[in-house]
PDB file of C-alpha atoms and ligand atoms in Angstrom:
ATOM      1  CA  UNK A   1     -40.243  27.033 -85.145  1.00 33.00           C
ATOM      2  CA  UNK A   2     -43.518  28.374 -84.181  1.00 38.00           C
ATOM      3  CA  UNK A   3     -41.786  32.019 -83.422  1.00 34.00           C
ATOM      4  CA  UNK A   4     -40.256  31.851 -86.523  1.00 39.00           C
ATOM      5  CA  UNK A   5     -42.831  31.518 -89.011  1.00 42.00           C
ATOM      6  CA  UNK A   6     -44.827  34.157 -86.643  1.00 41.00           C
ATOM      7  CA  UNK A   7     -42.207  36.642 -87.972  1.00 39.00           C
ATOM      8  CA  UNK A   8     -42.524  35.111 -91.491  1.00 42.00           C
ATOM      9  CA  UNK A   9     -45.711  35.461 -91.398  1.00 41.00           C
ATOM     10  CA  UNK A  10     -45.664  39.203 -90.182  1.00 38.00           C
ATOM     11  CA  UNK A  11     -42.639  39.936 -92.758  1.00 40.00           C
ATOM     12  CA  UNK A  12     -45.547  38.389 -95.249  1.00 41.00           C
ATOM     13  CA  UNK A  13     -48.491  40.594 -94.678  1.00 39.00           C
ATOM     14  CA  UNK A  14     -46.212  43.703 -94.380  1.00 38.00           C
ATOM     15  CA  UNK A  15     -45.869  42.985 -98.123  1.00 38.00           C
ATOM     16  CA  UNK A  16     -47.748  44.401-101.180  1.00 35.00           C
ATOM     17  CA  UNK A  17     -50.856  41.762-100.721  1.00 38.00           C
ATOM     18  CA  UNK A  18     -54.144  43.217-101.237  1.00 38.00           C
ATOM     19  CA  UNK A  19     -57.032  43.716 -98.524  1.00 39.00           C
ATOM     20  CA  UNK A  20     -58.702  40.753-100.773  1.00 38.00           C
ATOM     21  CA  UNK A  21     -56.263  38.138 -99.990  1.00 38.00           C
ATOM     22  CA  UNK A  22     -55.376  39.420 -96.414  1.00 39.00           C
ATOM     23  CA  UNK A  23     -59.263  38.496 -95.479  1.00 38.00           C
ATOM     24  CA  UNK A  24     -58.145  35.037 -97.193  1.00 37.00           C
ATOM     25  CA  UNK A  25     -55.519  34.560 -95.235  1.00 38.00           C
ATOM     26  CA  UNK A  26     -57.406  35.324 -91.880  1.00 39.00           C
ATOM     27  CA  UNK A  27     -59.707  32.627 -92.796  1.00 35.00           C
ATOM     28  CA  UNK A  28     -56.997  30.153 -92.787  1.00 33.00           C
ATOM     29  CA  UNK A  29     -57.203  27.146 -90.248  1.00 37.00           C
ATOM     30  CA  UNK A  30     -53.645  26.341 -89.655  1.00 37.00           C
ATOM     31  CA  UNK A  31     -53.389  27.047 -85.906  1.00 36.00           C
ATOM     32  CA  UNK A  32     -50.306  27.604 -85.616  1.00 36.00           C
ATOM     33  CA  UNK A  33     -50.248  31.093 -87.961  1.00 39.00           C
ATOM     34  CA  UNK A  34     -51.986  32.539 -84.777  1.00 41.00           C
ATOM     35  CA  UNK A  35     -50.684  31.109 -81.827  1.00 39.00           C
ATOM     36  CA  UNK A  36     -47.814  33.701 -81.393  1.00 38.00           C
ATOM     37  CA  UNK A  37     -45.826  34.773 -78.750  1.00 40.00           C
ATOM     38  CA  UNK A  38     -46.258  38.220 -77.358  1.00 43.00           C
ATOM     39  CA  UNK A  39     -42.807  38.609 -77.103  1.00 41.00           C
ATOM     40  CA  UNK A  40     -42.242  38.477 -80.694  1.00 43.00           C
ATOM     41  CA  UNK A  41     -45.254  40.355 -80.915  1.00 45.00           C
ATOM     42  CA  UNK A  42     -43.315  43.323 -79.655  1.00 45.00           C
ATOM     43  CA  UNK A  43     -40.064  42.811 -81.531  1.00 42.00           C
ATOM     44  CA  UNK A  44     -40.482  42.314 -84.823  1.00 42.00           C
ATOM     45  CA  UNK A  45     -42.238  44.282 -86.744  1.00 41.00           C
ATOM     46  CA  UNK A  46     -44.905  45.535 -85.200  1.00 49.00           C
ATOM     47  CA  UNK A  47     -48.027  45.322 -87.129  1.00 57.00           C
ATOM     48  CA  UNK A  48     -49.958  47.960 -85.003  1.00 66.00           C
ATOM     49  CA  UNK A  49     -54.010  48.702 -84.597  1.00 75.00           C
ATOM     50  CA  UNK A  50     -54.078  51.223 -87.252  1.00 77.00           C
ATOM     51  CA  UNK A  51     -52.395  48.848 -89.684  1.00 77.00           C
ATOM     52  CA  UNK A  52     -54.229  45.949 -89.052  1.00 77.00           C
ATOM     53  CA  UNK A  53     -57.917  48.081 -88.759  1.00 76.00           C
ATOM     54  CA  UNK A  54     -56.693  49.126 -92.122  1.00 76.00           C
ATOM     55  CA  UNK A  55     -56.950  45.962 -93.764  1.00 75.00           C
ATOM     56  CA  UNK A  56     -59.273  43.893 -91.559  1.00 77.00           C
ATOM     57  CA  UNK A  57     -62.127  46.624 -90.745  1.00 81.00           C
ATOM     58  CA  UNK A  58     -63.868  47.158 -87.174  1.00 80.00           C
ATOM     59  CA  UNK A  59     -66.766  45.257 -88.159  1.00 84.00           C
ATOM     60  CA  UNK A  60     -65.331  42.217 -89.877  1.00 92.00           C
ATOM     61  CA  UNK A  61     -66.566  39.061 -88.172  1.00 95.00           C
ATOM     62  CA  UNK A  62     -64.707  36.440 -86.676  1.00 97.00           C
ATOM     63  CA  UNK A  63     -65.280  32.953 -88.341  1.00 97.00           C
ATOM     64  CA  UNK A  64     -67.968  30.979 -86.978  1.00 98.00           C
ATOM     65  CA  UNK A  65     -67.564  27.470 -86.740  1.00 98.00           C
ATOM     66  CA  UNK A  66     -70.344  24.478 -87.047  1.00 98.00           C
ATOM     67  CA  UNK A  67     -71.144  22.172 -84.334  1.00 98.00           C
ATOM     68  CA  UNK A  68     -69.096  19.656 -85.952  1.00 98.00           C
ATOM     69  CA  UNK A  69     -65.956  21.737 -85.000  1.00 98.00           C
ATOM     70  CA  UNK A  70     -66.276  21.910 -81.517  1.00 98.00           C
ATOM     71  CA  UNK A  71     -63.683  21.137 -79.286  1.00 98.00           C
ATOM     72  CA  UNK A  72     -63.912  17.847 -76.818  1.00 98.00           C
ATOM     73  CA  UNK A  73     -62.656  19.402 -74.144  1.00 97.00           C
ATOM     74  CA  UNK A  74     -61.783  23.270 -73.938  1.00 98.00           C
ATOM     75  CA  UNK A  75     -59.052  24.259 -71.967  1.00 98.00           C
ATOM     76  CA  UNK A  76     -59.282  26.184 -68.837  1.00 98.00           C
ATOM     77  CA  UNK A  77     -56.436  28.642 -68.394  1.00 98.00           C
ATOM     78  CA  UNK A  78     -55.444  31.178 -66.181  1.00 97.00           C
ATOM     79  CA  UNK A  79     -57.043  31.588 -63.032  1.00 98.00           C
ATOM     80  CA  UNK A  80     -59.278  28.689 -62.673  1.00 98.00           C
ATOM     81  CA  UNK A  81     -61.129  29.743 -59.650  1.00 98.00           C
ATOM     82  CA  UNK A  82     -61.170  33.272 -58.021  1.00 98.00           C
ATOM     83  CA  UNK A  83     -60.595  31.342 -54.605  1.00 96.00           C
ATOM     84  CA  UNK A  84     -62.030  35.183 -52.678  1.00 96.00           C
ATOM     85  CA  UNK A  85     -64.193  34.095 -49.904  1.00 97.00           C
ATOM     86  CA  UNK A  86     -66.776  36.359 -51.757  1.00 97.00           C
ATOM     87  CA  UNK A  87     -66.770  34.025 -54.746  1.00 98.00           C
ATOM     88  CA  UNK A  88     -67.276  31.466 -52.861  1.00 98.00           C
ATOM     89  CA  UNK A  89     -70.157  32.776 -51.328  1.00 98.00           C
ATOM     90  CA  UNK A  90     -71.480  33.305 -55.149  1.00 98.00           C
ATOM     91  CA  UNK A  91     -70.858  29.891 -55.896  1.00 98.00           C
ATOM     92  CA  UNK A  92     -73.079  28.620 -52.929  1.00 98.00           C
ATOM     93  CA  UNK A  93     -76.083  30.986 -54.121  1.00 98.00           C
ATOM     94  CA  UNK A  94     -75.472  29.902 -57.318  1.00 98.00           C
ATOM     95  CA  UNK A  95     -74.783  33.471 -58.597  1.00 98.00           C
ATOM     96  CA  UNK A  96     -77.967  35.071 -57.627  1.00 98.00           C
ATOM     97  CA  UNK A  97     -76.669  37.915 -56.126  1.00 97.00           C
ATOM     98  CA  UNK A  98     -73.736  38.488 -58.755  1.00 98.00           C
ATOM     99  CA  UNK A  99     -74.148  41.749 -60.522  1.00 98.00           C
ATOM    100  CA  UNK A 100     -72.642  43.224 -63.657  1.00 98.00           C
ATOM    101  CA  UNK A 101     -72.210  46.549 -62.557  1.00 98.00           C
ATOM    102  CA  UNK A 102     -71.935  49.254 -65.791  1.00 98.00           C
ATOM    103  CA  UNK A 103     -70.333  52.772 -64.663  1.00 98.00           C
ATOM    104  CA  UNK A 104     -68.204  56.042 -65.577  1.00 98.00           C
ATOM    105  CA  UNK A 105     -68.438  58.095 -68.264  1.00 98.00           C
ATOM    106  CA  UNK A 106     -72.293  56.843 -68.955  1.00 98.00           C
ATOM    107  CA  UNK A 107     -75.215  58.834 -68.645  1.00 98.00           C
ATOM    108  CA  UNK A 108     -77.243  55.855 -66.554  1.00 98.00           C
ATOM    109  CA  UNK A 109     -75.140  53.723 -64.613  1.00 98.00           C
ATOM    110  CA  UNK A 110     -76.946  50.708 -64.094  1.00 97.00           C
ATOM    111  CA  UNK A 111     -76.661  46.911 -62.762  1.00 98.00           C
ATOM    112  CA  UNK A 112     -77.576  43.487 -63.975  1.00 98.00           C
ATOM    113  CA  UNK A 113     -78.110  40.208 -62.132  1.00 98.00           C
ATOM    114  CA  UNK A 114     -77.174  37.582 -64.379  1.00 98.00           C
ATOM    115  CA  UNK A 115     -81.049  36.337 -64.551  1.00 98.00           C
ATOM    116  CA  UNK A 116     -82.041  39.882 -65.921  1.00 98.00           C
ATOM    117  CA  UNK A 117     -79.063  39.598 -68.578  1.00 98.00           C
ATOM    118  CA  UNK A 118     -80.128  36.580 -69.779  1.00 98.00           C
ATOM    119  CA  UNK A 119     -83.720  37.808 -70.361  1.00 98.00           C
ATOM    120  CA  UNK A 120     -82.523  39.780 -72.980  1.00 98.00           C
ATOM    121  CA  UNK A 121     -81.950  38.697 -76.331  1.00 98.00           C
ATOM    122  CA  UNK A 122     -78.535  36.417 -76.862  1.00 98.00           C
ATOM    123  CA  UNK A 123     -76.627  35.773 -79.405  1.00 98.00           C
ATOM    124  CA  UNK A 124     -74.804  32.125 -79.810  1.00 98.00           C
ATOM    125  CA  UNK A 125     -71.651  31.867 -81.603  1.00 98.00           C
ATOM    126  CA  UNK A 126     -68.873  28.934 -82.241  1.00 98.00           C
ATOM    127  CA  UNK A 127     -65.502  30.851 -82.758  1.00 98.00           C
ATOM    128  CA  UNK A 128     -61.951  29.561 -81.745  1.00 98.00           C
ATOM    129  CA  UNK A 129     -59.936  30.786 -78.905  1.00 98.00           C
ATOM    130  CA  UNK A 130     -56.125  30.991 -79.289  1.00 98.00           C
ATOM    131  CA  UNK A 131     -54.130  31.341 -76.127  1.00 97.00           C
ATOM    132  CA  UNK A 132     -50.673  32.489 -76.524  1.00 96.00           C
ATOM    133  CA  UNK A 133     -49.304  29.579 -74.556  1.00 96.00           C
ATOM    134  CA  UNK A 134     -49.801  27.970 -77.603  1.00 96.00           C
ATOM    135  CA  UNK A 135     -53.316  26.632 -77.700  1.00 97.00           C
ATOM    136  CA  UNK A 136     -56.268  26.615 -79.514  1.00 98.00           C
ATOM    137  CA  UNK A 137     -59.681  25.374 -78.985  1.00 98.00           C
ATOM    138  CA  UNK A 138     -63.140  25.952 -80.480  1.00 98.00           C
ATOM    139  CA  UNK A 139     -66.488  26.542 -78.365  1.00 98.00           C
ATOM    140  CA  UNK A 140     -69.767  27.404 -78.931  1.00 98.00           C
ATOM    141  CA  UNK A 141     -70.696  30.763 -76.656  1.00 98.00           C
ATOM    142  CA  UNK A 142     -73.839  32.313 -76.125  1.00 98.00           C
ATOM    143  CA  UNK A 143     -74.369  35.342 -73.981  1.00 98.00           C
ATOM    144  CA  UNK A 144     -75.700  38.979 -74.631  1.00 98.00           C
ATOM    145  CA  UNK A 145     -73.932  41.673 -77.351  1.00 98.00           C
ATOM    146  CA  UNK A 146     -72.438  44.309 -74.815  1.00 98.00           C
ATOM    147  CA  UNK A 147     -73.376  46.690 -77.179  1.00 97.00           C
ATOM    148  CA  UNK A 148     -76.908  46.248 -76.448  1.00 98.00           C
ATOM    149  CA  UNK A 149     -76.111  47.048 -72.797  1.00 98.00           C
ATOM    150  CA  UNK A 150     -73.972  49.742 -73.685  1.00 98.00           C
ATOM    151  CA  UNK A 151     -77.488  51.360 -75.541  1.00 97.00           C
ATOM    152  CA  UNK A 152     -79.032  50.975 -71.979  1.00 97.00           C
ATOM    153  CA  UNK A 153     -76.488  53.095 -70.223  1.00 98.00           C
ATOM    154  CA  UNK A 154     -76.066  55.664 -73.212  1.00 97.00           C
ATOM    155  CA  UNK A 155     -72.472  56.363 -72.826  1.00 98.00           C
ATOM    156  CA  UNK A 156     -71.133  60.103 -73.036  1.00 98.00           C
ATOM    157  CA  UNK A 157     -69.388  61.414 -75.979  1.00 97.00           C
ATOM    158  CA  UNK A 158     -65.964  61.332 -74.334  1.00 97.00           C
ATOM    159  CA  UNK A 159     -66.406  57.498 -73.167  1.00 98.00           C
ATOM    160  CA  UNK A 160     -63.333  56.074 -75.805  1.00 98.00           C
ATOM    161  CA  UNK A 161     -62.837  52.725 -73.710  1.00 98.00           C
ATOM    162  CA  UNK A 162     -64.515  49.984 -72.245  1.00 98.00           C
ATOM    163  CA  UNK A 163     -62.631  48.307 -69.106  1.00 98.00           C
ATOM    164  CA  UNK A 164     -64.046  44.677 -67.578  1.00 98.00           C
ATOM    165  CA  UNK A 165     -63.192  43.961 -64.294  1.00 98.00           C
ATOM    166  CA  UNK A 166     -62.785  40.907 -63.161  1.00 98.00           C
ATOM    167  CA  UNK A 167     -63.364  38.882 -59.803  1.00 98.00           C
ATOM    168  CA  UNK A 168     -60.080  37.147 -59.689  1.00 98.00           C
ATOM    169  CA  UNK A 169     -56.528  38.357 -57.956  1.00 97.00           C
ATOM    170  CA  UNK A 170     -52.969  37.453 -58.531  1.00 95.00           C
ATOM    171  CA  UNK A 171     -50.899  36.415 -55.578  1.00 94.00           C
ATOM    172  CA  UNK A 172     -49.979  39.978 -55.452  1.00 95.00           C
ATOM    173  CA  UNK A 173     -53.174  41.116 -54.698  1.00 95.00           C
ATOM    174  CA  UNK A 174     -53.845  42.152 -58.372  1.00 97.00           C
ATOM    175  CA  UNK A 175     -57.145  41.893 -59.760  1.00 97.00           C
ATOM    176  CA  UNK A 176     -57.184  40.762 -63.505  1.00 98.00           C
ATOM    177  CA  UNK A 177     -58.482  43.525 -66.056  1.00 98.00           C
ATOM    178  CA  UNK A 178     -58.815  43.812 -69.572  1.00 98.00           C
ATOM    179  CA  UNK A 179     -60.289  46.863 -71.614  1.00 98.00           C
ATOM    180  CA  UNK A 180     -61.206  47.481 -75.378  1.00 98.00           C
ATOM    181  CA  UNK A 181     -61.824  50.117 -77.455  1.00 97.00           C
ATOM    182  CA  UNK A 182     -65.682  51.512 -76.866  1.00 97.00           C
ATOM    183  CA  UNK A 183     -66.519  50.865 -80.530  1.00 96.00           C
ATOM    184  CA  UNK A 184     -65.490  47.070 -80.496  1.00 97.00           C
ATOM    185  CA  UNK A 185     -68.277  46.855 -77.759  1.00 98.00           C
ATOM    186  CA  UNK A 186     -70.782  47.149 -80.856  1.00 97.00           C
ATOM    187  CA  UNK A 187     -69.349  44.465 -82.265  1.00 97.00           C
ATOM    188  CA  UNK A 188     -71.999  42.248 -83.455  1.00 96.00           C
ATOM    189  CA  UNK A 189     -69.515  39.370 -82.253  1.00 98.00           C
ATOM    190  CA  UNK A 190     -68.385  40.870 -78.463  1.00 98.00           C
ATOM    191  CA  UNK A 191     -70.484  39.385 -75.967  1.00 98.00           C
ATOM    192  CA  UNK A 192     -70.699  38.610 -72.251  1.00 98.00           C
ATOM    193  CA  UNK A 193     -70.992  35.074 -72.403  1.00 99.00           C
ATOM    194  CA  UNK A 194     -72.676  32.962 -69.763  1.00 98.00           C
ATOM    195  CA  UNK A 195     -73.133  29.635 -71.687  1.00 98.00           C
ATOM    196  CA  UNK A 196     -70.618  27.267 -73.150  1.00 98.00           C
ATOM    197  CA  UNK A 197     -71.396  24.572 -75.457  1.00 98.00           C
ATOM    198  CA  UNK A 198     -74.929  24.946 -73.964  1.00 98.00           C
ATOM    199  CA  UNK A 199     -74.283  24.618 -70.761  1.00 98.00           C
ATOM    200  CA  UNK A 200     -74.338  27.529 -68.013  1.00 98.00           C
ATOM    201  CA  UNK A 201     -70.513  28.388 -67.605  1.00 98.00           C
ATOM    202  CA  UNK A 202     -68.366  26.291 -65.204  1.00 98.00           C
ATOM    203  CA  UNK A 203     -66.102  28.061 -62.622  1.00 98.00           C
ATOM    204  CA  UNK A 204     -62.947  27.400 -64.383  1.00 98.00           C
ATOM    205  CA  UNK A 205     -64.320  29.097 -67.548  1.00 98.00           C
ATOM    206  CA  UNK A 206     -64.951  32.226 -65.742  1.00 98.00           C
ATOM    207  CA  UNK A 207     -68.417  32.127 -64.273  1.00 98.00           C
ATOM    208  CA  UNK A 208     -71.198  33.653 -64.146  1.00 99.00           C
ATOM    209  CA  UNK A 209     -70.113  36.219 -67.079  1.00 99.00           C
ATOM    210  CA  UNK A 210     -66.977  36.132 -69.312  1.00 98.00           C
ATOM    211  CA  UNK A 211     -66.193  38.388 -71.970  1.00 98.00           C
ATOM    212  CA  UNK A 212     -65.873  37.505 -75.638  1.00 98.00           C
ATOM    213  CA  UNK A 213     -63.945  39.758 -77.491  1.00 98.00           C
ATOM    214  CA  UNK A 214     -63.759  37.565 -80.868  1.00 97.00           C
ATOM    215  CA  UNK A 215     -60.655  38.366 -83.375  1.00 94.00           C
ATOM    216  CA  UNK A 216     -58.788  39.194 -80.242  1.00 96.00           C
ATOM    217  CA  UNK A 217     -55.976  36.841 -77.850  1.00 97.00           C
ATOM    218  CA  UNK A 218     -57.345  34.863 -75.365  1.00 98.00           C
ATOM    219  CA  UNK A 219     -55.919  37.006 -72.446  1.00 98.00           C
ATOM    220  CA  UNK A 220     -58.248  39.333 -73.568  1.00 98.00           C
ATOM    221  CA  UNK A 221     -61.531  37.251 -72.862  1.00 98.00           C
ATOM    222  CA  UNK A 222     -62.043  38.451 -69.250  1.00 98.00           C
ATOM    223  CA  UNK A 223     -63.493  35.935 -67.193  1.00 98.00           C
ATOM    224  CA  UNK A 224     -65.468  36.582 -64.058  1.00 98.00           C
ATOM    225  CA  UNK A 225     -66.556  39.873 -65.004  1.00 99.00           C
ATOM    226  CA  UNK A 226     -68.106  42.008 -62.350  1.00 98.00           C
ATOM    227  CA  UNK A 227     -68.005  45.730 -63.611  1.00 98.00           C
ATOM    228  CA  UNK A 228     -67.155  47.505 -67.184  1.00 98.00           C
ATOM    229  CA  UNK A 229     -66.204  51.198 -66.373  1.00 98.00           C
ATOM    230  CA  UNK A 230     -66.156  53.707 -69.204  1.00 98.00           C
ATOM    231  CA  UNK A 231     -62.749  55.506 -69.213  1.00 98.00           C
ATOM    232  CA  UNK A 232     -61.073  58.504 -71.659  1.00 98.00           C
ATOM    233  CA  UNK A 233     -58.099  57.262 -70.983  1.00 98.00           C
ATOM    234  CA  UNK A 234     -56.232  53.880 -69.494  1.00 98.00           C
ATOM    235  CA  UNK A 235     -53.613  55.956 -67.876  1.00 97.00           C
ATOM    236  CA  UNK A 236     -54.875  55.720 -64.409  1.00 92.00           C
ATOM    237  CA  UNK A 237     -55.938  52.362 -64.441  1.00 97.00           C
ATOM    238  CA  UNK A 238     -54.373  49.156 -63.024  1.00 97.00           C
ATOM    239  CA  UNK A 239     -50.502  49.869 -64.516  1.00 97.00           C
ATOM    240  CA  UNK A 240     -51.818  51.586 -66.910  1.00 97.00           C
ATOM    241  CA  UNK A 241     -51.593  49.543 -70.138  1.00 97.00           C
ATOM    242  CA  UNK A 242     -54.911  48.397 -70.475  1.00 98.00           C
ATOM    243  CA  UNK A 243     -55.170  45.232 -68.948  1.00 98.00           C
ATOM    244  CA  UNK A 244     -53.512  42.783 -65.924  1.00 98.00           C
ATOM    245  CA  UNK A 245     -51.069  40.943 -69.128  1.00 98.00           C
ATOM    246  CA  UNK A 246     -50.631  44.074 -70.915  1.00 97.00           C
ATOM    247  CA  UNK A 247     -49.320  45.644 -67.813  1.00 98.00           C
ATOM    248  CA  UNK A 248     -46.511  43.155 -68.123  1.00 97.00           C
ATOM    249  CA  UNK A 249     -45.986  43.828 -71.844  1.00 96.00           C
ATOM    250  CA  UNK A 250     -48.496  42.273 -73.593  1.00 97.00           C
ATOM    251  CA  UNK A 251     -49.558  43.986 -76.676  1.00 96.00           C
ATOM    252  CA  UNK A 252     -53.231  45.534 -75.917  1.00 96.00           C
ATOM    253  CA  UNK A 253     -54.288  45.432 -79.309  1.00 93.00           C
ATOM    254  CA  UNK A 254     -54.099  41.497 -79.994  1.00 88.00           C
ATOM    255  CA  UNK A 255     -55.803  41.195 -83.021  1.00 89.00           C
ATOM    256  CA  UNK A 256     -55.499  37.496 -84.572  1.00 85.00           C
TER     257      UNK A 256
HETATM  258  N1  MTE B 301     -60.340  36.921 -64.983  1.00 59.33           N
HETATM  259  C1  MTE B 301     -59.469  36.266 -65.775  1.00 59.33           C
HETATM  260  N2  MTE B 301     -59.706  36.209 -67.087  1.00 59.33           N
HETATM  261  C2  MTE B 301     -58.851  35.545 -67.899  1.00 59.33           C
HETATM  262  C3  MTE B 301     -57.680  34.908 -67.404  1.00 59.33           C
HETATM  263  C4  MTE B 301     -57.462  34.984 -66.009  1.00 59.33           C
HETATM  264  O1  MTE B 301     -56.476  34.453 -65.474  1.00 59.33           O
HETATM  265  N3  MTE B 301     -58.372  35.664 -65.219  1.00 59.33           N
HETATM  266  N4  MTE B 301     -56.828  34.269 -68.268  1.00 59.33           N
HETATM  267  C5  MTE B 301     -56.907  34.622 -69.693  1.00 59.33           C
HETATM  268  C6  MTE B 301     -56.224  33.691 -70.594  1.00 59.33           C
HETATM  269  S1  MTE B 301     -54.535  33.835 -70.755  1.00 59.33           S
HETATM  270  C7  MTE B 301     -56.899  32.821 -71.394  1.00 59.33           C
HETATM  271  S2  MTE B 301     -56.140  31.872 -72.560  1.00 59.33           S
HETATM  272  C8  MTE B 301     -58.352  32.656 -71.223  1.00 59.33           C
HETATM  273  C9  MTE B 301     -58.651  31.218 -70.863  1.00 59.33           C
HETATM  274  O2  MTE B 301     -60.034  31.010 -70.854  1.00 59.33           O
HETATM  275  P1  MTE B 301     -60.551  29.581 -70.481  1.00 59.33           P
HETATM  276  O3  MTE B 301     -60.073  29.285 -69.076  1.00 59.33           O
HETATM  277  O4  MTE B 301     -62.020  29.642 -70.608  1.00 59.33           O
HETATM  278  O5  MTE B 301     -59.911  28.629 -71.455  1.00 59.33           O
HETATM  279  O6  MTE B 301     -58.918  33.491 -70.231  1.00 59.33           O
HETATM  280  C10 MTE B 301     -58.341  34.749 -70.143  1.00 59.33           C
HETATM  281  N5  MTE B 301     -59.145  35.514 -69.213  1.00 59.33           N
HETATM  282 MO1   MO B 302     -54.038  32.686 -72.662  1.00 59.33          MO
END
């Protein structure tokens, strides 16, 4: 049921509706219009970046919420611990030696602990996160806009993506990735989070620093982020597509 009005829903915006009453529609609260499968992502119609840039612009912001709407509990998914002996050892020093680590194609490559991040300014937001198992929940985040960082490391002119990598591995040995375009890292609304619902992040919600990448699938919000590297091009990391799901044929671009 759910994949099929997904499709409906696609067949619907491929119609002749205006940008006016596409931004209407993105405002709309039933869950399930955005809790679609990948899968179908990929097969039906495929309502690509440039299409959906087209009608919901770069800079549009994701709804905020009120503290009314927050979720009792939110969800852990995913990897719910790192479970690395070096984790561990974060966890016991409470994270004082973690560093976010920014590098590539930037003119100063630099490192944060997560006490110097939080010294500079936050921003708090309540949005809702829709995982594509079929979940949604709403939390209230607060953590520093990467783009701020980004003006810190003054990235060169060929930087065109930003990649987060993460602390955790797959039973393969994999370490989970994600990556965006450079520009979305000025989003007003993409932030490395260390706070949920007021509270310093828990382990299974990705501490000390998890990205949010609001308007976007939850696969995309990194947790346990360690290092963003500024890339030209995906192609030589990970598999190649842009992050650890998207390697195994998730779209990259998951706008909601
Ligand atoms: N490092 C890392 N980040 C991750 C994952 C993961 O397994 N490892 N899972 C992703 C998925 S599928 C979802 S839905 C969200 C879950 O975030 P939560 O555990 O805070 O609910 O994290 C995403 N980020
Ligand atoms: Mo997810």
């Amino acid at each position: 049921m759910k994949h099929e009005r997904a499709i409906e829903r696609r067949r619907f915006l491929k119609g002749t509706l205006g940008a006016a009453s596409l931004v209407a529609l993105s405002g709309c609260d039933n869950l399930t219009q955005s809790s679609w499968f990948p899968a179908i992502l990929s097969k039906a119609e495929r309502w690509t970046e440039a299409a959906q840039r087209a009608v919901t612009p770069r800079d549009a912001l994701a709804k905020e919420y009120g503290e009314d709407d927050i979720s009792k509990s939110f969800p852990a998914n995913g990897n719910i611990d790192p479970g690395t002996e070096q984790y561990a050892e974060h966890v016991a020093q409470n994270f004082s030696d973690w560093t976010l680590e920014v590098i590539g194609l930037v003119r100063v490559p630099r490192s944060w602990s997560v006490a110097a991040l939080k010294e500079l300014p936050s921003r708090t937001q309540i949005t809702r996160h829709d995982c594509v198992e079929g979940w949604s929940a709403i939390g209230k985040w607060t953590g520093v806009p990467i783009g701020d960082v980004m003006h810190q490391v003054e990235p060169l002119p060929n930087a065109r993506y930003a990649v987060f990598h993460c602390a955790d591995v797959d039973d393969e040995g994999i370490a989970y990735y994600e990556s965006m375009a450079l520009a979305d890292c000025y989003h007003p609304q993409t932030i490395l989070a260390y706070e949920l619902n007021g509270q310093p992040l828990d382990i299974p919600h990705g501490a000390p620093l998890r990205l949010r990448f609001e308007r976007q699938l939850g696969y995309k919000q990194a947790k346990y982020v360690m290092k963003i590297e500024l890339v030209e091009s995906l192609a030589g990391i990970g598999g190649g597509r842009g992050g650890y799901w998207e390697d195994q044929g998730y779209e990259w671009y998951a706008g909601i």
